[in-house]
Amino acid sequence: MLGSMLGETLKEQGGEPLFRAVESVRTLAKAARSGDTQAGQALQALLSEADLPTLRDIARSFSLFLGLSNIAESHHRIRRRRRRLQEPDATPQPGSCDETFGRLLSQGHTTEEIFQAIVDSEIDLVFTAHPTQSTRRTLLQKHARIAWLLQERDWPDQTPLERELVHARLRTEVEACWLTDELRHTRPTPIDEVMSGLVLFEQTLWNTVPQFLRELDRALRHHTGKALPLDCAPIRFGTWMGGDRDGNPFVTAGVTEEAVALGRWMAADLYLKSITELRDQLSMAECSDELRARVGEAGEPYRAHLREVAERLQATRDAQDNCLAALRQANRTPIAISAEPYSRVEDLREDIHICWRSLRETGAVWQADGAVTDLLRRISTFGLSLARLDIREDSAMHTEAMTAITESLGLGRYVEWSETDRRAFLLRELASTRSVVPRKRPPGDAFSRVAATLEVIAKLPRETLGSYIISMASNVSDVLCVLLFQREFGVDLPVVPLFETESDLEHAGEVMDTLFSTDEYKAGIEGRQQVMLGYSDSAKDAGRLAASWALYKAQEALAETCARHDVKLTLFHGRGGTVGRGGGPTYLAIRSQPPGSVGGRIRVTIQGEMVDSTFGLPGLALRNLEVYATATLDATLAPPRGPTEGWRELMERLATQSAASFRDVVHRNPMFVPYFRSATPEPELGRLNIGSRPARRKAGGGVASLRAIPWVFAWNQTRLLLPGWLGTGESLRTALDSPDRETLIEMARSWPFLESTLDLVRMVLAKSLPDVSERYDELLVPDDLRQIGDDLRRRLQNTVDAVREVIGQTELLAGNPTLRRSIEVRNPYVDPLNLIQAELLKRVRAEATEDVWDALLTSVHGVAAGMRNTG
């Protein structure tokens, strides 16, 4: 239906010639993908001869079609879930509360174990502004309206006129999508990203979270006989938007302060709207003595009390308005604050809880258990800022800042000291009461940047902040350095090392063991430690298979170390959307963690395009919240089996060979980077304006200096998807051709870690199309580099063959027909975009006019929509 509407829109807005051109391309692409070589040649000829306006309009048409297809797929998933829930005798959906609770009970777990595990759950979903969302926010909002209209269209009791109106509104939105410029012509600022994140809370999570908690409460009552406590918030939210300064010079101390103020403003505004609705509902005259003592003789005690709550929330919002005006240096008179703003979430919770107690005491149980309960659960989940803001900075920045201090003190250059000397200096200063920062501030941008950040953190409300994350952490001194800086500036945030490379992951357990054995450190953590694991850079360093094993071992080591030191561990998983950056199905990812590594506590980044694809629509958000809760419960009470010693030894050999093969291609071949930059749109991706931070940590350089996102993004565009599979095939083939063959096959069948790892590799391989990547080589790659592309495509086919042999199936996605069908349906619509993109890359590199750029970037958006992820 949406496709037909798009066709009608193309005729109306672009004319019959455009519609016929799009139909010709579509017909040829479908025939070519079915094996018709003549159709493929005709398609290439048609697109290579087309003029620029035609190419751009064709690219826009296919891009919009794929965007509409994504909406339809999401709607179908939501509709399928709802229909299952409507059937009383239907088998519960895997990963649902009913399915998980019922299965755990059948396995022998008690109702008390399940209840307590849910109550004790600490699941943090952390939204980040990683530059992988290529679709403009304007279009995403139109997509959300289309999704809502599709849901409205399914309502069974519509009159013919109502159905006609829904159809007309859908046509209106599709037309608006076509008439809207899909390109960002300016790079978003960090504050733009903050605002984008807050929209998610306003439009989706504010209403979805209490709905999810009602479902969790219902399932708990049904299976355990116990209700979810009112103050229980198994899932909370964090954000990096406005706090992640790693490699982003535009995230300043002022940006961080403004981000916190915006979050508090939005929270106050949403609470104020909820209170207004509650005042309309609670018109009762009878109340408890406790509430009567507060409101006096008011005839409508709840309304009288909530009016005071509303006044305080208004004051809270006004105070943030004044703060924002001051930060932006707005020339206006501050708003007069007429009531006491809320500064503690406990005060707001108590002001609502007194209403709940009064309603229950006076017999108005339905009133108490309705909107009042929902509001109390929102307060427990969102606090006064919706999401806690993490601060992230590169360890190199701290090292440079500390070097400025030691040079000012005449102690030499900290950056040149050994790890032993650094550690001794930091421990000595931590044990001392004197300040290490000289009265005359040290010179240099690094110290100024670190100091400004910490000074702002020190004055912000503690409950608005999460953790202080050190990216590229590798040594004990990286953590102690931040600890010393925090002490100097009066900051007390949990310090979280982020281990990213294969080597750093290998030594993560040792680093934490040393820290826990250090009194100055152990005394300050109160028996709790958060450690972040980097999925992106480890895969770029060693390849996906080796990185997965390094991450698995790091989690084992960290869990063992924390248990030995009696420290509660929370692992923070820095996953992206693609397999090359640690992405994959949520339930599978959590359930395949090492035994004992979850323990009811987990943090996960939700990055870029995954924010909208998992939480952008209420139905999707509801399902994903449920899956995070049940997967964490499952991994806690019924952890997967660990590897036998024989499996572990073979996995070590697989990872070693996989990493060696990956590095031989990516890091050791001097011709690889020139090939990569010729055969993919990586050099052009900076023009997309999809994030506020630069694509490279440092100017120039090769793969090592490139951030993981554009690295993965570029390979996804050419459909080779190299980061998700390179190195895997060689290691599997060696094992298959050795006495390890049967052991490998058994591991892939019986060990959840390897099973899930290969499942993701299978998905990547099924999406990879060597013939598409070959077209890029034909048009873009110099003759002396062509052999690299040929070699990569041979490796891809060898990997496909090896994986098929391991799983014992000729079809990669035999066990997932839904995904296989989705890929097959999409390919003929993505293929033309790739052909257009390759042609436009050739043109833009020859003559980079703005019109060519716009057409090229349109093709990039289209391929991203077709692949359903970017980086």
mmCIF file of C-alpha atoms in Angstrom, residues 61-260:
data_model
loop_
_atom_site.group_PDB
_atom_site.id
_atom_site.type_symbol
_atom_site.label_atom_id
_atom_site.label_comp_id
_atom_site.label_asym_id
_atom_site.label_seq_id
_atom_site.Cartn_x
_atom_site.Cartn_y
_atom_site.Cartn_z
ATOM 1 C CA SER A 61 12.579 7.248 -4.950
ATOM 2 C CA PHE A 62 14.303 4.044 -3.888
ATOM 3 C CA SER A 63 15.541 5.625 -0.666
ATOM 4 C CA LEU A 64 12.032 6.716 0.279
ATOM 5 C CA PHE A 65 10.615 3.326 -0.660
ATOM 6 C CA LEU A 66 13.086 1.594 1.648
ATOM 7 C CA GLY A 67 12.269 4.026 4.447
ATOM 8 C CA LEU A 68 8.566 3.256 4.007
ATOM 9 C CA SER A 69 9.380 -0.469 3.957
ATOM 10 C CA ASN A 70 11.133 -0.095 7.300
ATOM 11 C CA ILE A 71 8.021 1.537 8.741
ATOM 12 C CA ALA A 72 5.818 -1.239 7.385
ATOM 13 C CA GLU A 73 8.125 -3.930 8.820
ATOM 14 C CA SER A 74 8.126 -2.279 12.233
ATOM 15 C CA HIS A 75 4.350 -1.933 12.124
ATOM 16 C CA HIS A 76 3.991 -5.596 11.224
ATOM 17 C CA ARG A 77 6.168 -6.617 14.174
ATOM 18 C CA ILE A 78 4.031 -4.546 16.530
ATOM 19 C CA ARG A 79 0.784 -5.856 15.028
ATOM 20 C CA ARG A 80 1.967 -9.466 15.223
ATOM 21 C CA ARG A 81 2.836 -9.051 18.906
ATOM 22 C CA ARG A 82 -0.518 -7.458 19.684
ATOM 23 C CA ARG A 83 -2.422 -10.216 17.907
ATOM 24 C CA ARG A 84 -0.546 -12.855 19.877
ATOM 25 C CA LEU A 85 -1.446 -11.074 23.108
ATOM 26 C CA GLN A 86 -5.101 -10.960 22.064
ATOM 27 C CA GLU A 87 -5.304 -14.752 21.757
ATOM 28 C CA PRO A 88 -5.789 -16.266 25.229
ATOM 29 C CA ASP A 89 -4.525 -19.707 24.206
ATOM 30 C CA ALA A 90 -1.566 -18.506 22.138
ATOM 31 C CA THR A 91 1.923 -19.657 23.065
ATOM 32 C CA PRO A 92 3.717 -16.753 24.799
ATOM 33 C CA GLN A 93 6.199 -14.915 22.614
ATOM 34 C CA PRO A 94 9.811 -15.982 23.281
ATOM 35 C CA GLY A 95 11.467 -13.457 25.555
ATOM 36 C CA SER A 96 8.169 -12.170 26.921
ATOM 37 C CA CYS A 97 7.563 -11.943 30.655
ATOM 38 C CA ASP A 98 5.055 -14.801 30.574
ATOM 39 C CA GLU A 99 7.324 -17.090 28.551
ATOM 40 C CA THR A 100 10.424 -16.345 30.636
ATOM 41 C CA PHE A 101 8.756 -16.585 34.059
ATOM 42 C CA GLY A 102 6.931 -19.779 33.080
ATOM 43 C CA ARG A 103 10.075 -21.415 31.711
ATOM 44 C CA LEU A 104 12.174 -20.497 34.751
ATOM 45 C CA LEU A 105 9.517 -21.941 37.074
ATOM 46 C CA SER A 106 9.416 -25.149 35.029
ATOM 47 C CA GLN A 107 13.208 -25.384 35.379
ATOM 48 C CA GLY A 108 12.893 -25.409 39.161
ATOM 49 C CA HIS A 109 13.427 -21.771 40.106
ATOM 50 C CA THR A 110 11.183 -20.538 42.898
ATOM 51 C CA THR A 111 8.711 -17.686 42.735
ATOM 52 C CA GLU A 112 10.794 -15.843 45.330
ATOM 53 C CA GLU A 113 13.941 -16.156 43.197
ATOM 54 C CA ILE A 114 12.179 -14.690 40.174
ATOM 55 C CA PHE A 115 10.546 -11.896 42.149
ATOM 56 C CA GLN A 116 13.745 -10.919 43.944
ATOM 57 C CA ALA A 117 15.812 -11.032 40.765
ATOM 58 C CA ILE A 118 13.391 -8.625 39.064
ATOM 59 C CA VAL A 119 13.328 -6.282 42.052
ATOM 60 C CA ASP A 120 17.139 -6.297 42.281
ATOM 61 C CA SER A 121 17.671 -5.750 38.536
ATOM 62 C CA GLU A 122 19.788 -2.753 37.564
ATOM 63 C CA ILE A 123 19.518 -2.284 33.814
ATOM 64 C CA ASP A 124 20.768 0.982 32.364
ATOM 65 C CA LEU A 125 20.067 1.839 28.744
ATOM 66 C CA VAL A 126 22.396 4.625 27.689
ATOM 67 C CA PHE A 127 21.492 6.664 24.621
ATOM 68 C CA THR A 128 24.381 8.069 22.638
ATOM 69 C CA ALA A 129 24.728 10.501 19.761
ATOM 70 C CA HIS A 130 27.040 8.263 17.757
ATOM 71 C CA PRO A 131 26.870 9.518 14.160
ATOM 72 C CA THR A 132 25.053 6.561 12.621
ATOM 73 C CA GLN A 133 21.529 7.959 12.281
ATOM 74 C CA SER A 134 21.575 9.148 8.701
ATOM 75 C CA THR A 135 17.875 10.065 8.529
ATOM 76 C CA ARG A 136 16.931 13.625 9.418
ATOM 77 C CA ARG A 137 14.855 14.106 12.561
ATOM 78 C CA THR A 138 12.220 15.872 10.435
ATOM 79 C CA LEU A 139 11.738 12.724 8.359
ATOM 80 C CA LEU A 140 11.824 10.449 11.400
ATOM 81 C CA GLN A 141 8.897 12.385 12.830
ATOM 82 C CA LYS A 142 6.979 11.919 9.586
ATOM 83 C CA HIS A 143 7.824 8.214 9.704
ATOM 84 C CA ALA A 144 6.421 8.040 13.237
ATOM 85 C CA ARG A 145 3.164 9.639 12.071
ATOM 86 C CA ILE A 146 2.926 7.128 9.210
ATOM 87 C CA ALA A 147 3.428 4.279 11.695
ATOM 88 C CA TRP A 148 0.663 5.655 13.898
ATOM 89 C CA LEU A 149 -1.679 5.979 10.901
ATOM 90 C CA LEU A 150 -0.976 2.363 9.922
ATOM 91 C CA GLN A 151 -1.972 1.326 13.423
ATOM 92 C CA GLU A 152 -5.103 3.472 13.213
ATOM 93 C CA ARG A 153 -5.904 1.858 9.870
ATOM 94 C CA ASP A 154 -5.990 -1.551 11.583
ATOM 95 C CA TRP A 155 -8.750 -0.520 13.967
ATOM 96 C CA PRO A 156 -11.681 -2.850 13.208
ATOM 97 C CA ASP A 157 -14.560 -0.462 13.949
ATOM 98 C CA GLN A 158 -13.711 2.281 11.462
ATOM 99 C CA THR A 159 -16.463 3.775 9.357
ATOM 100 C CA PRO A 160 -15.862 4.129 5.600
ATOM 101 C CA LEU A 161 -15.318 7.864 6.052
ATOM 102 C CA GLU A 162 -12.781 7.324 8.844
ATOM 103 C CA ARG A 163 -10.920 4.796 6.720
ATOM 104 C CA GLU A 164 -10.908 7.232 3.819
ATOM 105 C CA LEU A 165 -9.525 9.977 6.056
ATOM 106 C CA VAL A 166 -6.718 7.719 7.299
ATOM 107 C CA HIS A 167 -5.862 6.885 3.697
ATOM 108 C CA ALA A 168 -5.792 10.578 2.823
ATOM 109 C CA ARG A 169 -3.549 11.387 5.781
ATOM 110 C CA LEU A 170 -1.176 8.600 4.773
ATOM 111 C CA ARG A 171 -1.025 10.025 1.250
ATOM 112 C CA THR A 172 -0.340 13.430 2.768
ATOM 113 C CA GLU A 173 2.584 12.123 4.825
ATOM 114 C CA VAL A 174 4.099 10.165 1.926
ATOM 115 C CA GLU A 175 3.866 13.255 -0.250
ATOM 116 C CA ALA A 176 5.450 15.336 2.511
ATOM 117 C CA CYS A 177 8.337 12.858 2.732
ATOM 118 C CA TRP A 178 8.966 13.216 -1.003
ATOM 119 C CA LEU A 179 8.827 17.011 -0.849
ATOM 120 C CA THR A 180 11.174 17.198 2.159
ATOM 121 C CA ASP A 181 14.913 17.541 1.611
ATOM 122 C CA GLU A 182 16.421 14.373 3.064
ATOM 123 C CA LEU A 183 19.894 15.861 3.385
ATOM 124 C CA ARG A 184 21.337 17.722 6.337
ATOM 125 C CA HIS A 185 23.104 20.779 4.983
ATOM 126 C CA THR A 186 24.675 21.718 8.304
ATOM 127 C CA ARG A 187 26.325 19.515 10.885
ATOM 128 C CA PRO A 188 24.246 19.116 14.068
ATOM 129 C CA THR A 189 25.607 20.728 17.202
ATOM 130 C CA PRO A 190 25.943 18.776 20.444
ATOM 131 C CA ILE A 191 22.884 20.641 21.744
ATOM 132 C CA ASP A 192 20.922 19.565 18.663
ATOM 133 C CA GLU A 193 21.803 15.997 19.625
ATOM 134 C CA VAL A 194 20.696 16.595 23.214
ATOM 135 C CA MET A 195 17.343 17.906 22.020
ATOM 136 C CA SER A 196 16.935 14.935 19.698
ATOM 137 C CA GLY A 197 17.462 12.576 22.628
ATOM 138 C CA LEU A 198 14.938 14.404 24.794
ATOM 139 C CA VAL A 199 12.306 14.106 22.059
ATOM 140 C CA LEU A 200 12.517 10.324 22.478
ATOM 141 C CA PHE A 201 11.555 10.626 26.140
ATOM 142 C CA GLU A 202 8.746 13.055 25.409
ATOM 143 C CA GLN A 203 7.189 11.184 22.499
ATOM 144 C CA THR A 204 7.775 7.539 23.419
ATOM 145 C CA LEU A 205 9.341 6.570 26.727
ATOM 146 C CA TRP A 206 7.277 8.804 29.016
ATOM 147 C CA ASN A 207 4.162 6.756 28.285
ATOM 148 C CA THR A 208 5.768 3.438 27.350
ATOM 149 C CA VAL A 209 7.728 2.922 30.577
ATOM 150 C CA PRO A 210 4.671 2.839 32.892
ATOM 151 C CA GLN A 211 2.925 0.593 30.367
ATOM 152 C CA PHE A 212 5.890 -1.808 30.440
ATOM 153 C CA LEU A 213 5.953 -1.775 34.244
ATOM 154 C CA ARG A 214 2.225 -2.577 34.317
ATOM 155 C CA GLU A 215 2.885 -5.592 32.103
ATOM 156 C CA LEU A 216 5.776 -6.649 34.338
ATOM 157 C CA ASP A 217 3.569 -6.216 37.412
ATOM 158 C CA ARG A 218 0.777 -8.298 35.836
ATOM 159 C CA ALA A 219 3.171 -11.112 34.933
ATOM 160 C CA LEU A 220 4.732 -11.090 38.409
ATOM 161 C CA ARG A 221 1.320 -11.278 40.078
ATOM 162 C CA HIS A 222 0.269 -14.116 37.787
ATOM 163 C CA HIS A 223 3.417 -16.217 38.133
ATOM 164 C CA THR A 224 4.689 -15.360 41.635
ATOM 165 C CA GLY A 225 1.674 -13.943 43.450
ATOM 166 C CA LYS A 226 3.621 -10.779 44.281
ATOM 167 C CA ALA A 227 3.197 -7.247 42.986
ATOM 168 C CA LEU A 228 5.984 -5.093 41.609
ATOM 169 C CA PRO A 229 6.921 -2.592 44.350
ATOM 170 C CA LEU A 230 5.955 0.991 43.553
ATOM 171 C CA ASP A 231 9.514 2.264 43.812
ATOM 172 C CA CYS A 232 10.988 -0.557 41.717
ATOM 173 C CA ALA A 233 12.647 0.629 38.514
ATOM 174 C CA PRO A 234 14.445 -2.347 36.955
ATOM 175 C CA ILE A 235 15.278 -0.251 33.887
ATOM 176 C CA ARG A 236 16.646 3.273 34.014
ATOM 177 C CA PHE A 237 18.193 5.502 31.401
ATOM 178 C CA GLY A 238 21.470 7.256 30.844
ATOM 179 C CA THR A 239 22.777 9.492 28.107
ATOM 180 C CA TRP A 240 26.059 10.582 26.571
ATOM 181 C CA MET A 241 24.490 13.436 24.629
ATOM 182 C CA GLY A 242 26.235 16.538 25.886
ATOM 183 C CA GLY A 243 28.692 14.580 28.025
ATOM 184 C CA ASP A 244 30.754 12.571 25.535
ATOM 185 C CA ARG A 245 33.772 14.716 24.748
ATOM 186 C CA ASP A 246 36.005 11.874 23.525
ATOM 187 C CA GLY A 247 37.298 13.129 20.197
ATOM 188 C CA ASN A 248 34.645 15.837 20.049
ATOM 189 C CA PRO A 249 36.032 19.325 20.702
ATOM 190 C CA PHE A 250 32.534 20.792 20.410
ATOM 191 C CA VAL A 251 31.349 19.179 23.665
ATOM 192 C CA THR A 252 32.509 21.830 26.099
ATOM 193 C CA ALA A 253 31.842 22.389 29.777
ATOM 194 C CA GLY A 254 29.114 24.841 28.786
ATOM 195 C CA VAL A 255 27.473 22.228 26.574
ATOM 196 C CA THR A 256 27.437 19.755 29.470
ATOM 197 C CA GLU A 257 25.833 22.297 31.781
ATOM 198 C CA GLU A 258 23.235 23.167 29.155
ATOM 199 C CA ALA A 259 22.492 19.482 28.515
ATOM 200 C CA VAL A 260 21.711 18.923 32.195
#
